Short mmCIF file of C-alpha atoms in Angstrom, two decimals:
data_model
loop_
_atom_site.label_atom_id
_atom_site.label_comp_id
_atom_site.label_asym_id
_atom_site.label_seq_id
_atom_site.Cartn_x
_atom_site.Cartn_y
_atom_site.Cartn_z
CA MET K 145 4.15 47.12 -27.65
CA ALA K 146 3.19 43.53 -26.86
CA GLN K 147 5.95 41.22 -25.71
CA ALA K 148 6.47 37.90 -27.48
CA ILE K 149 5.42 34.82 -25.49
CA ASP K 150 8.41 32.73 -24.43
CA PRO K 151 7.61 29.15 -25.57
CA ILE K 152 9.61 27.73 -22.66
CA LEU K 153 8.47 30.02 -19.85
CA ASN K 154 4.85 30.18 -20.94
CA PRO K 155 3.98 27.71 -23.71
CA ASP K 156 0.60 28.17 -25.36
CA TRP K 157 -0.53 24.66 -24.38
CA LEU K 158 0.03 25.20 -20.64
CA ASN K 159 -3.06 25.49 -18.43
CA LYS K 160 -1.71 26.78 -15.13
CA GLY K 161 -4.79 25.71 -13.22
CA ASP K 162 -4.51 22.13 -14.47
CA ASN K 163 -0.78 22.09 -13.72
CA ALA K 164 -1.28 23.46 -10.22
CA TRP K 165 -4.02 20.93 -9.43
CA GLN K 166 -2.03 18.02 -10.85
CA LEU K 167 1.03 18.89 -8.76
CA THR K 168 -1.21 19.30 -5.70
CA ALA K 169 -2.94 15.98 -6.35
CA GLY K 170 0.41 14.23 -6.78
CA SER K 171 1.67 15.73 -3.54
CA LEU K 172 -1.48 14.55 -1.72
CA VAL K 173 -0.86 11.01 -2.98
CA ALA K 174 2.78 11.22 -1.88
CA LEU K 175 1.64 12.33 1.58
CA GLN K 176 -0.48 9.19 1.78
CA SER K 177 2.75 7.16 1.75
CA ILE K 178 5.01 9.52 3.70
CA PRO K 179 3.95 10.17 6.36
CA GLY K 180 0.47 8.59 6.03
CA LEU K 181 1.20 4.88 5.79
CA VAL K 182 4.53 5.29 7.57
CA VAL K 183 2.82 6.39 10.79
CA LEU K 184 -0.19 4.13 10.21
CA TYR K 185 2.10 1.09 10.06
CA ALA K 186 4.20 2.27 13.02
CA GLY K 187 1.10 2.58 15.16
CA TRP K 188 -0.56 -0.61 13.92
CA VAL K 189 2.22 -3.07 14.71
CA LYS K 190 3.71 -4.04 18.06
CA HIS K 191 6.12 -1.44 19.40
CA LYS K 192 9.16 -3.63 18.74
CA TRP K 193 8.33 -3.48 15.00
CA ALA K 194 7.46 0.21 14.68
CA ILE K 195 10.76 1.34 13.12
CA ASN K 196 11.17 -1.62 10.78
CA SER K 197 7.59 -1.33 9.50
CA ALA K 198 7.81 2.43 8.96
CA PHE K 199 11.21 2.11 7.31
CA MET K 200 10.01 -0.51 4.83
CA ALA K 201 7.51 2.06 3.58
CA PHE K 202 10.08 4.89 3.63
CA TYR K 203 12.62 2.85 1.67
CA ALA K 204 10.08 1.79 -0.96
CA PHE K 205 9.10 5.41 -1.61
CA ALA K 206 12.71 6.39 -2.35
CA MET K 207 13.63 3.32 -4.40
CA VAL K 208 10.51 3.49 -6.56
CA LEU K 209 11.24 7.11 -7.53
CA LEU K 210 14.72 6.31 -8.79
CA CYS K 211 13.57 3.27 -10.76
CA TRP K 212 10.56 5.21 -12.08
CA VAL K 213 12.51 8.02 -13.72
CA ILE K 214 15.24 5.75 -15.09
CA TRP K 215 13.06 3.11 -16.75
CA GLY K 216 9.67 2.54 -15.07
CA TYR K 217 7.60 5.50 -16.26
CA LYS K 218 8.03 4.81 -19.94
CA MET K 219 7.39 1.11 -19.41
CA ALA K 220 4.02 2.09 -17.95
CA PHE K 221 3.11 5.14 -20.07
CA GLY K 222 5.44 5.25 -23.06
CA TYR K 223 5.41 3.80 -26.55
CA GLN K 224 4.15 0.23 -26.82
CA MET K 225 6.70 -2.57 -26.97
CA LEU K 226 4.22 -5.42 -26.31
CA PRO K 227 0.44 -5.34 -25.75
CA PHE K 228 1.06 -5.12 -22.02
CA VAL K 229 4.22 -3.00 -21.66
CA GLY K 230 6.04 -0.03 -23.14
CA TYR K 231 9.71 0.41 -24.02
CA PRO K 232 11.86 1.08 -20.93
CA SER K 233 13.68 4.40 -21.20
CA ILE K 234 14.77 7.37 -19.11
CA ALA K 235 12.48 10.24 -18.15
CA VAL K 236 15.15 12.60 -16.81
CA ASP K 237 16.08 14.57 -19.93
CA MET K 238 15.32 18.28 -19.53
CA GLY K 239 13.81 18.58 -22.98
CA TYR K 240 11.47 15.68 -22.27
CA GLN K 241 10.44 17.00 -18.85
CA LEU K 242 9.57 20.47 -20.18
CA GLN K 243 7.50 19.32 -23.14
CA ARG K 244 3.76 18.85 -23.12
CA SER K 245 2.57 15.71 -21.36
CA ILE K 246 1.42 12.96 -23.70
CA LEU K 247 0.54 9.30 -23.26
CA PRO K 248 1.45 8.15 -26.79
CA THR K 249 -0.05 4.66 -26.86
CA ALA K 250 -3.27 5.78 -25.16
CA ASN K 251 -3.34 8.85 -27.45
CA LEU K 252 -4.01 11.23 -24.58
CA ILE K 253 -2.62 14.76 -24.24
CA GLN K 254 -2.62 16.93 -21.14
CA ASN K 255 -2.25 20.68 -20.62
CA PHE K 256 0.73 20.48 -18.28
CA PRO K 257 4.40 19.43 -18.58
CA GLN K 258 5.64 15.88 -18.85
CA ALA K 259 7.52 16.31 -15.56
CA THR K 260 4.20 16.84 -13.76
CA MET K 261 2.81 13.60 -15.16
CA VAL K 262 5.96 11.65 -14.28
CA TYR K 263 5.76 12.79 -10.66
CA PHE K 264 2.02 12.25 -10.38
CA GLN K 265 2.26 8.68 -11.64
CA PHE K 266 5.31 7.99 -9.48
CA ALA K 267 3.26 8.68 -6.34
CA PHE K 268 0.83 5.93 -7.42
CA ALA K 269 3.61 3.46 -8.13
CA ALA K 270 5.21 4.16 -4.75
CA ILE K 271 2.07 3.70 -2.69
CA THR K 272 1.42 0.35 -4.39
CA LEU K 273 4.68 -1.04 -3.00
CA VAL K 274 4.01 0.55 0.38
CA ILE K 275 0.59 -1.14 0.52
CA THR K 276 2.14 -4.47 -0.45
CA ALA K 277 4.57 -4.14 2.45
CA GLY K 278 1.61 -4.31 4.83
CA SER K 279 1.38 -8.06 4.20
CA PHE K 280 5.07 -8.66 4.92
CA LEU K 281 5.59 -6.64 8.11
CA CYS K 282 7.19 -8.02 11.29
CA ARG K 283 9.29 -10.74 9.69
CA MET K 284 10.52 -10.00 6.13
CA ASN K 285 14.28 -9.70 5.82
CA PHE K 286 15.00 -6.05 5.00
CA ALA K 287 17.69 -7.01 2.47
CA ALA K 288 15.12 -9.14 0.63
CA TRP K 289 12.69 -6.21 0.65
CA MET K 290 15.38 -3.99 -0.87
CA ILE K 291 15.65 -6.38 -3.80
CA PHE K 292 11.93 -7.06 -4.08
CA VAL K 293 10.88 -3.41 -4.55
CA PRO K 294 12.62 -2.64 -7.87
CA LEU K 295 11.91 -6.09 -9.30
CA TRP K 296 8.21 -6.04 -8.51
CA LEU K 297 7.85 -2.47 -9.76
CA THR K 298 9.42 -3.48 -13.07
CA PHE K 299 7.82 -6.84 -13.75
CA SER K 300 4.43 -6.37 -12.11
CA TYR K 301 3.33 -2.80 -11.51
CA CYS K 302 4.50 -1.40 -14.85
CA ILE K 303 2.71 -4.21 -16.67
CA GLY K 304 -0.63 -3.55 -15.01
CA ALA K 305 -0.30 0.21 -15.40
CA PHE K 306 0.45 0.02 -19.13
CA SER K 307 -2.20 -2.61 -19.81
CA ILE K 308 -5.02 -0.59 -18.20
CA TRP K 309 -3.87 3.06 -18.22
CA GLY K 310 -1.04 3.40 -20.71
CA GLY K 311 -2.91 2.24 -23.80
CA GLY K 312 -2.35 -1.52 -23.53
CA PHE K 313 -4.74 -4.29 -24.44
CA LEU K 314 -7.08 -3.89 -21.44
CA PHE K 315 -7.32 -0.15 -22.12
CA GLN K 316 -8.26 -0.91 -25.74
CA MET K 317 -10.85 -3.46 -24.60
CA GLY K 318 -12.55 -0.84 -22.42
CA VAL K 319 -11.78 -2.01 -18.88
CA ILE K 320 -12.55 0.86 -16.48
CA ASP K 321 -10.12 1.60 -13.67
CA TYR K 322 -10.55 5.25 -12.82
CA SER K 323 -7.68 5.61 -10.32
CA GLY K 324 -6.16 2.22 -9.59
CA GLY K 325 -8.63 -0.24 -8.12
CA TYR K 326 -6.96 -2.89 -10.25
CA VAL K 327 -3.56 -1.38 -11.06
CA ILE K 328 -2.83 -0.53 -7.42
CA HIS K 329 -5.12 -2.30 -4.98
CA LEU K 330 -5.88 -5.61 -6.66
CA SER K 331 -2.22 -6.05 -7.60
CA SER K 332 -0.93 -5.18 -4.11
CA GLY K 333 -3.56 -7.39 -2.46
CA THR K 334 -2.59 -10.31 -4.67
CA ALA K 335 1.15 -9.78 -4.36
CA GLY K 336 0.87 -9.29 -0.61
CA PHE K 337 -0.98 -12.55 -0.07
CA VAL K 338 1.27 -14.58 -2.38
CA GLY K 339 4.42 -12.99 -1.00
CA ALA K 340 3.31 -13.63 2.57
CA TRP K 341 3.02 -17.32 1.71
CA TRP K 342 6.57 -17.40 0.34
CA ILE K 343 8.05 -15.49 3.27
CA GLY K 344 6.35 -17.53 5.97
CA PRO K 345 4.63 -16.43 9.19
CA ARG K 346 5.64 -14.22 12.06
CA LEU K 347 6.62 -15.76 15.35
CA GLU K 348 3.64 -17.50 16.89
CA SER K 349 3.93 -15.25 19.92
CA ASP K 350 3.69 -12.17 17.69
CA ARG K 351 0.61 -13.53 15.96
CA ILE K 352 -1.14 -14.31 19.25
CA ASP K 353 -0.16 -11.06 20.93
CA ALA K 354 -0.29 -8.42 18.18
CA LYS K 355 -1.42 -5.41 20.17
CA PRO K 356 -0.88 -2.16 18.22
CA SER K 357 1.78 0.09 19.65
CA ASN K 358 -0.26 3.28 19.29
CA ILE K 359 -3.86 3.36 18.08
CA THR K 360 -3.94 7.15 18.25
CA LEU K 361 -1.00 7.26 15.85
CA MET K 362 -2.91 4.88 13.61
CA LEU K 363 -5.74 7.41 13.44
CA VAL K 364 -3.31 10.15 12.43
CA GLY K 365 -2.09 7.99 9.55
CA ALA K 366 -5.62 6.99 8.64
CA GLY K 367 -6.70 10.64 8.52
CA ILE K 368 -3.82 11.52 6.21
CA LEU K 369 -4.70 8.54 4.03
CA TRP K 370 -8.36 9.52 3.74
CA THR K 371 -7.69 13.19 3.02
CA GLY K 372 -4.91 12.37 0.58
CA TRP K 373 -7.35 10.24 -1.41
CA ASN K 374 -8.88 13.48 -2.68
CA GLY K 375 -5.75 13.82 -4.79
CA PHE K 376 -5.59 10.09 -5.46
CA ASN K 377 -8.96 10.07 -7.23
CA GLY K 378 -9.41 13.76 -7.98
CA GLY K 379 -6.20 13.92 -10.00
CA ASP K 380 -7.02 11.24 -12.53
CA PRO K 381 -8.99 13.30 -15.03
CA TYR K 382 -5.58 15.02 -15.55
CA ALA K 383 -7.37 18.38 -15.33
CA ALA K 384 -9.12 20.64 -12.85
CA SER K 385 -12.37 19.50 -14.44
CA PRO K 386 -15.98 18.96 -13.29
CA ASP K 387 -15.28 15.23 -13.19
CA ALA K 388 -12.46 15.82 -10.69
CA GLY K 389 -14.97 17.35 -8.32
CA VAL K 390 -17.31 14.40 -8.77
CA ALA K 391 -14.47 12.00 -8.02
CA VAL K 392 -13.53 13.81 -4.80
CA LEU K 393 -17.12 13.93 -3.55
CA ASN K 394 -17.81 10.28 -4.39
CA THR K 395 -14.57 9.24 -2.68
CA ASN K 396 -15.70 10.76 0.60
CA ILE K 397 -19.29 9.49 0.32
CA CYS K 398 -18.22 5.90 -0.24
CA THR K 399 -15.57 5.98 2.47
CA ALA K 400 -17.94 7.37 5.08
CA MET K 401 -20.58 4.78 4.20
CA SER K 402 -18.08 1.95 4.33
CA LEU K 403 -16.68 3.01 7.70
CA LEU K 404 -20.15 3.26 9.22
CA CYS K 405 -21.17 -0.14 7.84
CA TRP K 406 -18.02 -1.77 9.24
CA VAL K 407 -18.55 -0.25 12.67
CA THR K 408 -22.18 -1.38 12.60
CA MET K 409 -21.11 -4.94 11.75
CA ASP K 410 -18.63 -4.88 14.63
CA MET K 411 -21.32 -3.72 17.05
CA ILE K 412 -23.81 -6.34 15.87
CA PHE K 413 -21.45 -9.30 16.08
CA PHE K 414 -18.80 -8.24 18.63
CA LYS K 415 -20.91 -5.82 20.70
CA LYS K 416 -18.19 -3.15 20.59
CA PRO K 417 -17.28 -0.42 18.09
CA SER K 418 -13.64 -1.09 17.22
CA VAL K 419 -11.35 1.78 16.24
CA ILE K 420 -9.15 -0.60 14.28
CA GLY K 421 -12.28 -1.94 12.59
CA ALA K 422 -13.27 1.61 11.66
CA VAL K 423 -9.87 2.11 10.03
CA GLN K 424 -10.31 -1.13 8.10
CA GLY K 425 -13.74 0.01 6.93
CA MET K 426 -12.31 3.36 5.88
CA ILE K 427 -9.62 1.63 3.83
CA THR K 428 -12.04 -0.73 2.08
CA GLY K 429 -14.25 2.23 1.18
CA LEU K 430 -11.32 4.13 -0.30
CA VAL K 431 -10.28 1.04 -2.25
CA ALA K 432 -13.75 0.24 -3.59
CA ILE K 433 -14.46 3.74 -4.89
CA THR K 434 -11.09 4.01 -6.64
CA PRO K 435 -11.98 2.23 -9.91
CA ALA K 436 -15.33 4.04 -10.06
CA ALA K 437 -14.74 7.49 -8.53
CA GLY K 438 -15.67 9.78 -11.40
CA VAL K 439 -17.93 7.52 -13.45
CA VAL K 440 -20.60 6.59 -10.89
CA ALA K 441 -23.25 8.89 -9.47
CA GLY K 442 -23.53 9.68 -5.76
CA TRP K 443 -26.01 6.86 -5.23
CA GLY K 444 -23.49 4.50 -6.83
CA ALA K 445 -20.90 5.64 -4.31
CA ILE K 446 -23.31 4.84 -1.48
CA LEU K 447 -23.94 1.36 -2.88
CA LEU K 448 -20.21 0.77 -3.25
CA GLY K 449 -19.71 1.87 0.36
CA LEU K 450 -22.37 -0.56 1.48
CA GLY K 451 -20.59 -3.37 -0.34
CA SER K 452 -17.11 -2.41 0.84
CA GLY K 453 -18.26 -2.13 4.45
CA THR K 454 -19.80 -5.60 4.51
CA VAL K 455 -18.21 -7.98 1.97
CA PRO K 456 -14.59 -7.46 3.15
CA TRP K 457 -15.86 -7.59 6.75
CA VAL K 458 -17.28 -11.06 6.08
CA SER K 459 -14.11 -12.03 4.24
CA MET K 460 -11.89 -10.93 7.11
CA ASN K 461 -13.92 -12.07 10.09
CA ILE K 462 -15.43 -15.29 8.75
CA LEU K 463 -13.37 -16.56 5.80
CA GLY K 464 -10.27 -15.21 7.50
CA ARG K 465 -10.69 -17.82 10.22
CA THR K 466 -10.44 -20.73 7.79
CA LYS K 467 -7.36 -22.92 7.51
CA LEU K 468 -6.01 -21.24 4.34
CA PHE K 469 -6.07 -17.75 5.79
CA ARG K 470 -4.63 -18.90 9.10
CA HIS K 471 -1.79 -20.54 7.20
CA VAL K 472 -0.87 -17.43 5.19
CA ASP K 473 0.21 -14.68 7.61
CA ASP K 474 -1.01 -11.47 5.95
CA THR K 475 0.08 -9.10 8.72
CA LEU K 476 -2.33 -6.17 8.16
CA GLU K 477 -5.01 -8.14 6.28
CA VAL K 478 -4.12 -6.49 2.96
CA PHE K 479 -5.85 -9.28 1.07
CA HIS K 480 -9.21 -8.51 2.64
CA THR K 481 -8.97 -4.72 2.50
CA HIS K 482 -7.34 -4.31 -0.91
CA PHE K 483 -7.97 -7.49 -2.91
CA VAL K 484 -11.56 -8.02 -1.82
CA GLY K 485 -12.25 -4.29 -1.71
CA ALA K 486 -10.94 -3.91 -5.27
CA ILE K 487 -13.14 -6.75 -6.52
CA VAL K 488 -16.17 -5.08 -4.94
CA GLY K 489 -15.22 -1.79 -6.57
CA GLY K 490 -14.36 -3.27 -9.96
CA ILE K 491 -17.58 -5.25 -10.31
CA GLY K 492 -19.55 -2.31 -8.91
CA THR K 493 -18.04 -0.11 -11.60
CA GLY K 494 -19.26 -2.53 -14.26
CA LEU K 495 -22.73 -2.34 -12.77
CA TRP K 496 -23.12 1.35 -11.91
CA ALA K 497 -20.85 3.37 -14.23
CA THR K 498 -23.06 6.02 -15.83
CA ALA K 499 -22.98 7.19 -19.42
CA ASP K 500 -22.54 10.81 -18.34
CA GLY K 501 -19.70 9.89 -15.99
CA CYS K 502 -17.84 7.99 -18.70
CA ALA K 503 -18.31 10.89 -21.10
CA ALA K 504 -17.03 13.38 -18.52
CA PHE K 505 -13.97 11.18 -17.98
CA GLY K 506 -13.40 11.00 -21.74
CA ILE K 507 -13.74 7.22 -22.14
CA SER K 508 -17.16 6.95 -23.77
CA ALA K 509 -15.60 5.69 -27.02
CA THR K 510 -14.38 2.48 -25.34
CA SER K 511 -16.63 2.42 -22.25
CA PRO K 512 -20.10 3.91 -22.74
CA GLY K 513 -21.14 3.03 -19.20
CA GLY K 514 -22.01 0.01 -17.12
CA ALA K 515 -25.03 -2.23 -16.80
CA VAL K 516 -27.11 0.65 -15.44
CA ALA K 517 -26.48 2.46 -18.75
CA GLY K 518 -27.50 -0.57 -20.79
CA ASN K 519 -23.98 -1.92 -21.27
CA GLY K 520 -24.02 -5.22 -19.40
CA LYS K 521 -20.86 -6.29 -21.21
CA GLN K 522 -18.91 -3.94 -18.94
CA VAL K 523 -19.30 -6.34 -16.02
CA TRP K 524 -17.56 -9.08 -17.99
CA LEU K 525 -14.81 -6.69 -19.09
CA GLN K 526 -14.21 -5.83 -15.44
CA ILE K 527 -13.91 -9.52 -14.59
CA VAL K 528 -11.44 -10.08 -17.44
CA GLY K 529 -9.33 -7.17 -16.24
CA ALA K 530 -9.32 -8.50 -12.69
CA LEU K 531 -8.34 -12.01 -13.76
CA PHE K 532 -5.37 -10.70 -15.73
CA ILE K 533 -4.07 -8.62 -12.83
CA ILE K 534 -4.54 -11.50 -10.37
CA GLY K 535 -2.91 -14.12 -12.61
CA TRP K 536 0.03 -11.92 -13.57
CA ASN K 537 0.78 -11.05 -9.95
CA ILE K 538 0.53 -14.60 -8.70
CA VAL K 539 3.11 -15.71 -11.25
CA TRP K 540 5.52 -12.78 -11.07
CA THR K 541 5.44 -12.31 -7.31
CA SER K 542 6.31 -16.00 -6.97
CA LEU K 543 9.11 -15.76 -9.55
CA ILE K 544 10.59 -12.71 -7.83
CA MET K 545 10.48 -14.35 -4.41
CA CYS K 546 12.16 -17.46 -5.83
CA PHE K 547 14.82 -15.33 -7.52
CA ILE K 548 15.63 -13.55 -4.26
CA LYS K 549 15.72 -16.75 -2.24
CA TYR K 550 17.37 -19.22 -4.60
CA VAL K 551 19.41 -17.10 -7.02
CA CYS K 552 20.43 -14.15 -4.85
CA ARG K 553 20.64 -16.46 -1.82
CA VAL K 554 19.04 -13.85 0.40
CA PRO K 555 16.66 -15.25 3.05
CA LEU K 556 13.12 -13.94 2.75
CA ARG K 557 12.45 -14.19 6.48
CA MET K 558 14.52 -12.91 9.38
CA SER K 559 16.10 -15.27 11.85
CA ASP K 560 14.11 -16.16 14.95
CA GLU K 561 16.64 -14.26 17.07
CA LYS K 562 15.91 -11.04 15.22
CA LEU K 563 12.20 -11.74 15.32
CA GLU K 564 12.34 -12.04 19.10
CA VAL K 565 13.97 -8.62 19.57
CA GLY K 566 12.75 -6.61 16.59
CA ASP K 567 13.86 -3.08 15.77
CA PHE K 568 16.93 -2.83 17.96
CA LEU K 569 18.63 -5.92 16.61
CA ILE K 570 17.70 -5.09 12.99
CA HIS K 571 18.38 -1.35 12.88
CA GLY K 572 20.16 -0.59 16.15
CA GLU K 573 17.39 1.90 16.93
CA GLU K 574 14.23 2.04 18.98
CA PRO K 575 10.92 3.80 18.29
CA TYR K 576 10.65 5.28 21.78
CA THR K 577 13.52 7.17 23.36
CA PHE K 578 12.82 6.46 27.01
CA ALA K 579 16.19 5.68 28.52
CA HIS K 580 15.18 2.69 30.65
CA TYR K 581 13.50 1.07 27.64
CA ASN K 582 16.51 1.47 25.37
CA ARG K 583 18.84 0.15 28.02
CA SER K 584 16.73 -2.93 28.50
CA MET K 585 16.75 -3.58 24.75
CA LEU K 586 20.51 -3.03 24.62
CA GLY K 587 20.87 -5.91 27.03
CA ALA K 588 18.71 -8.07 24.82
CA GLY K 589 20.46 -7.05 21.62
CA MET K 590 23.97 -7.64 22.97
CA GLY K 591 23.24 -10.62 25.18
CA ILE K 592 21.70 -13.19 22.86
CA ASN K 593 23.41 -16.54 23.27
CA ASN K 594 22.34 -19.92 21.93
CA GLY K 595 18.90 -18.63 21.07
CA ASP K 596 18.26 -17.12 24.53
CA THR K 597 16.51 -13.83 23.80
CA ARG K 598 15.32 -12.97 27.29
CA ARG K 599 15.79 -9.28 28.11
CA GLY K 600 18.41 -8.76 30.79
CA VAL K 601 19.20 -5.66 32.82
CA GLY K 602 22.65 -5.36 34.36
CA ASP K 603 23.56 -3.58 37.57
CA GLU K 604 24.46 -0.44 35.66
CA GLU K 605 21.13 -0.55 33.80
CA LYS K 606 18.76 -0.43 36.75
CA GLY K 607 15.65 1.67 36.29
CA SER K 608 16.25 3.00 39.84
CA SER K 609 18.65 2.39 42.67
CA ASP K 610 16.32 -0.06 44.42
CA GLY K 611 15.73 -2.23 41.34
CA SER K 612 12.13 -1.17 40.99
CA GLY K 613 12.37 0.16 37.44
CA VAL K 614 9.85 -0.90 34.84
CA ILE K 615 10.74 -2.23 31.40
CA MET K 616 8.47 -0.74 28.75
CA GLY K 617 6.15 -3.27 27.20
CA THR K 618 5.87 -5.41 30.35
CA ASP K 619 3.32 -5.59 33.12
CA PRO K 620 5.03 -4.15 36.25
CA HIS K 621 2.81 -6.32 38.45
CA VAL K 622 3.97 -9.59 36.88
CA GLY K 623 7.67 -9.44 37.67
CA LYS K 624 10.40 -7.11 38.85
CA VAL K 625 13.64 -6.09 37.22
CA GLU K 626 15.63 -7.90 39.90
CA GLU K 627 13.79 -11.16 39.15
CA ILE K 628 14.50 -10.80 35.44
CA ARG K 629 18.20 -10.18 36.10
CA GLU K 630 18.43 -13.25 38.30
CA GLY K 631 16.52 -15.47 35.89
CA GLY K 632 13.40 -15.43 38.06
CA PRO K 633 9.77 -15.48 36.94
CA SER K 634 9.42 -14.74 33.25
CA VAL K 635 7.73 -11.56 32.11
CA LYS K 636 5.45 -11.49 29.10
CA ARG K 637 7.25 -9.50 26.45
CA ASP K 638 6.22 -7.85 23.17
#
C-alpha cells in the first residue's frame, strides 16, 4: 500500500537537487565573507590594524543577517511598493519559510523553500557591505560603522537589488546583471569611494608605510574568495541547471585571464611580478565576469578577463596617481577593483551576451542578447543601469554619512591617538599573541599623554634581562629597547 506524500516533509514542488545546490552555493558565498575577506583584510593591512579590519567584516556579516530577515529581504525581493523597492516586512514566519520560493514582482518561482532563497540572498547582501568596508579600513570609527551598516543596507543595497533583480524598473527594462556586477560591486565601489571622502584619510604615516602584515594570509583569503565565487555565480540560475555550469566555468576562465594580464602589466612596467597585484587582478576578473557569467560564451569570458586585467590596472596605477585619487583615501583600492571592474563587466555584457545564454538563464523575453546577438540596444541599457546605481549610491551614502556625523553626533573618523596605536587601543586586543609584542603595546595603550603615542617599555616589560628584547614591527638594528625607554633615538613604528 502506497503511503501518502506529506506536503510539509516532501512537497511535490521540491527539487532536492536544486535545494541542495542552492544551499551549497549560499554557503560558498558566505565563506567568501567569513573567513575569506576577514583573513584577506587582516593580511592586507598593517599589523596594527589586523583585528579592527577583520572585525569590521565580521560585524557586518552578523548585522546584515538580522536586518535582512526582519525587513531587508522583502524590500529587495517582495511585493512592489515603488518602482525601485518592495514593502518592508519580516521573513521569519515558519509558514513563510517552508513555502515554495517565489519572487512575486519578478514573477519567478523556484523549486526550493523560501528559507533557502532568503539565506542565499542574505550572503550577497552581507558581502556587499564587507567589500565596502575595504575603502574605510584603518581609520573609520567602529561606532560609526555599526550605524552605517544597517542604514546603507536599507536605503542603498535593497534599492539596487529590487530594481535589477526583484522585478523593479531596471529588471523590466531588461538590464542584465547575472550575479551582482551592478547590485554588489558597482554599488560597493561607489559607496566606498564616496564614504572614504566623507570619513577622511588615514594618518599620513600609515599611507606612506602601508606594508601588509601577512601576504601569505592574503593568499589564503584570496583563494577562498576565488573558489567561493563558484557559488556566487553558479547559484544565480536558482537551479542545478546547465547554465549554472556555464557560469562556474566562465567565472574561472575570466579570473585566470585577468590575473595573468595584471601580472604581465606589472612585469612590463614595474619589472617585477607582484603577489598583491595578482590578487588585485584576480578580484577584477571575478568582478567583471559577475554580470555576465552565464550569458556569455567562453570566448566572451576571455575578452572580459583581458579587459578586467588591463583597464582597472591603468585606472589604479595611472589615474590613481592623480590629485583626486590621492585626496580620497580608498584604503584597498575598492574603486578601481570593484567600480571600474563592474563597468568593464557591465558594458562587456551588453556587447557579448549571447542569445543562447540569455535563453538558458530565462531572460530572453526582456534581454534577447547583446550586440553580438544583434541587440545593440543592450549596451545602452547597461549604461542606464550603471548610472542609476552610481547616482543613487552617491546621494544615499552621503546622506547616511551626514546623518551619522551631524544627527547622531558620532565621529566618522577615529582620533589621531587611536590611529597611532591601532587595534590595542580600539579593541584592547592584538592580532599576534607574542608576549613581548603585547607588553610593548600595553605601554603604548596605557601611556598616551598629551598626544605622545611613542611605545614605552617599563623595567618589568623588558624583552630580556639585558634590555636586548625586540619590539615586533620595528627594525632591531635601528634602536634598542633601552633607548626607547629613555627617550633615545626614535624607532620607525607601524
